[in-house]
Coordinates of C-alpha atoms in Angstrom, one line a residue:
X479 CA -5.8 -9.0 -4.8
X480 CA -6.9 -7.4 -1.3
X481 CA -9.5 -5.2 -0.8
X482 CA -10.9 -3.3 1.8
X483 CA -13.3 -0.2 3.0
X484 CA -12.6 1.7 6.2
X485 CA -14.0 5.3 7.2
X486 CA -15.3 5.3 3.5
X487 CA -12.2 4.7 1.7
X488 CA -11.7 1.5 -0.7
X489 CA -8.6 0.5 -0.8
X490 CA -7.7 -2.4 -3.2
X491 CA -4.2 -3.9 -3.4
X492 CA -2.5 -6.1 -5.8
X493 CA 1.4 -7.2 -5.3
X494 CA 3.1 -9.5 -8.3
X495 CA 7.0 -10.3 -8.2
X496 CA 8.9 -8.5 -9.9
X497 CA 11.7 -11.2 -11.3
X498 CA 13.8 -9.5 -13.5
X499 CA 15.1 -6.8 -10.4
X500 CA 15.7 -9.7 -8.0
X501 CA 18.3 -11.8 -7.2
X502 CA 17.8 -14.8 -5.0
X503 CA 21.3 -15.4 -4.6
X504 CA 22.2 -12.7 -3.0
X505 CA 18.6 -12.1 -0.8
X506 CA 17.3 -9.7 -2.8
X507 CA 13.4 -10.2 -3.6
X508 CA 11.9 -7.7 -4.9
X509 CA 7.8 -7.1 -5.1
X510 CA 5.8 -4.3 -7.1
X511 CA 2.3 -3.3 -5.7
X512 CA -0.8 -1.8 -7.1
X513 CA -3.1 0.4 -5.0
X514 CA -6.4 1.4 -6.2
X515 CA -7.9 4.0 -3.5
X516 CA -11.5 5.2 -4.0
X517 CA -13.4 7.8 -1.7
X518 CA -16.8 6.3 -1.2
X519 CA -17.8 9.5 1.3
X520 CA -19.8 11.9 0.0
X521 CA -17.5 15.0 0.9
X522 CA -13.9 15.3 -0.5
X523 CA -11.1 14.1 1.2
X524 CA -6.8 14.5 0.9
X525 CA -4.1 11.8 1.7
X526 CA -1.4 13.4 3.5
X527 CA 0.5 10.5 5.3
X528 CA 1.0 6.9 4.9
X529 CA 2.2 4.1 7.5
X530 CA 3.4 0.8 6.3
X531 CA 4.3 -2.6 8.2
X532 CA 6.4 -5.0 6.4
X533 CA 7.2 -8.2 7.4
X534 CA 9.8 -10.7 5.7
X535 CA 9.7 -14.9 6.4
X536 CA 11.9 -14.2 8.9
X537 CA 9.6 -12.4 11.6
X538 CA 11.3 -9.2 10.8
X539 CA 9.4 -6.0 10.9
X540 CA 9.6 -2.2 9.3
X541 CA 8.0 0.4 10.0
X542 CA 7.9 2.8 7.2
X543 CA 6.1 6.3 7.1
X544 CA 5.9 9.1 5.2
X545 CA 3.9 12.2 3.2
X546 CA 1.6 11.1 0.7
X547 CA 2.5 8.6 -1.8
X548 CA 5.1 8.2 -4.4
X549 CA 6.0 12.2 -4.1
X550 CA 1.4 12.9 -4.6
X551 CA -1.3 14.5 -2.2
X552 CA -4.0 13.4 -4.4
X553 CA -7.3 14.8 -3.3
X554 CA -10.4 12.4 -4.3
X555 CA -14.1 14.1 -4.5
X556 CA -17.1 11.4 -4.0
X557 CA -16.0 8.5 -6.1
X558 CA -13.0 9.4 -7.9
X559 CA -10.0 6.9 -7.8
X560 CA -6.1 7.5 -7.4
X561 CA -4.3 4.3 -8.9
X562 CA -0.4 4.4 -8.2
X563 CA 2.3 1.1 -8.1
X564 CA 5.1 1.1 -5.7
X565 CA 7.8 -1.5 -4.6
X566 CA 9.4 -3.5 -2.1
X567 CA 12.4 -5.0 -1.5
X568 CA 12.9 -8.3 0.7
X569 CA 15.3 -10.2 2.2
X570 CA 12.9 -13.6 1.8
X571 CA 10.9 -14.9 -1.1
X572 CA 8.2 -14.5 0.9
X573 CA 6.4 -11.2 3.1
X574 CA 3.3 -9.3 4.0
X575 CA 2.9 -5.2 3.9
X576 CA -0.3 -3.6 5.3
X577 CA -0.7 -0.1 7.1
X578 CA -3.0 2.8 7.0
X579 CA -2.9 5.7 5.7
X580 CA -4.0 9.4 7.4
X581 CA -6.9 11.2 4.9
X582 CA -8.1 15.1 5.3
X583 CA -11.5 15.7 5.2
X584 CA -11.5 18.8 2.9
X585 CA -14.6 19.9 4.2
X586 CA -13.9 19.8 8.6
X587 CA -10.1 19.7 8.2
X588 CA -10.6 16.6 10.7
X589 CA -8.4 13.7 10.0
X590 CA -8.8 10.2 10.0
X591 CA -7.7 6.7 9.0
X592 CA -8.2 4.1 6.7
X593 CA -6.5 1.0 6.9
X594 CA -4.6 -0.8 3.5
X595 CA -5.1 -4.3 3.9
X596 CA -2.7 -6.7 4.5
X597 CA -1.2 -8.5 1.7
X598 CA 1.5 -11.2 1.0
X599 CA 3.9 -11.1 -1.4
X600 CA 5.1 -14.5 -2.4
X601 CA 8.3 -15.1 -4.9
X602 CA 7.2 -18.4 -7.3
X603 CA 9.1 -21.1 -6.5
X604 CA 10.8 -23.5 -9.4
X605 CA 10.5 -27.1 -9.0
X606 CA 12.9 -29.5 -10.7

């Protein structure tokens, strides 16, 4: 589990492999994460994009963005939590994700960032 807390907002990640949609075989690795994100300011804020760097064993990177997350806008008063669980697919047993994603201050309609810790996502390997 990862956790960090950048322009008030607690982010908390927690990846686990997800076996049973893989296939090793044929390159396929695939990883579930689960993202906790709290507001810790003391005005309301609104997450309205995300930006996400994945890297596989290789060296290869991705750059993925996109509105919101999993299809939500969710807007967070002073401590509330959005909890959501997303997936991956990699090439490689092993990877890393991390980004940032772009909050609304409900209250100046300023945005600003807050970074999701990076995070590695690591298929168990069988020994014989």
């Amino acid at each position: 589990m990862e956790t960090t807390i950048t322009s008030g907002i607690e982010i908390i990640v927690e990846p686990s492999f997800l076996p049973e949609h893989s296939h090793p075989i044929s390159g396929l690795f695939v990883f579930a994460y689960h993202i906790e994100i709290k507001n810790r300011n003391t005005f309301p804020v609104q997450l309205r994009k995300r930006h996400w760097v994945i890297v596989s064993g290789t060296g290869h990177i991705e750059h993925v963005y996109g509105d919101g997350v999993v299809g939500e806008f969710p807007l967070l008063g002073q401590n509330e939590s959005f909890v959501y669980s997303s997936s991956c697919q990699l090439p490689t047993p092993i990877g890393t994700m991390e980004g940032e994603y772009i909050f609304e201050n409900k209250l100046t309609g300023k945005t600003f960032e807050a970074s999701i810790p990076r995070f590695k996502m690591e298929a168990p390997v069988l020994l014989n």
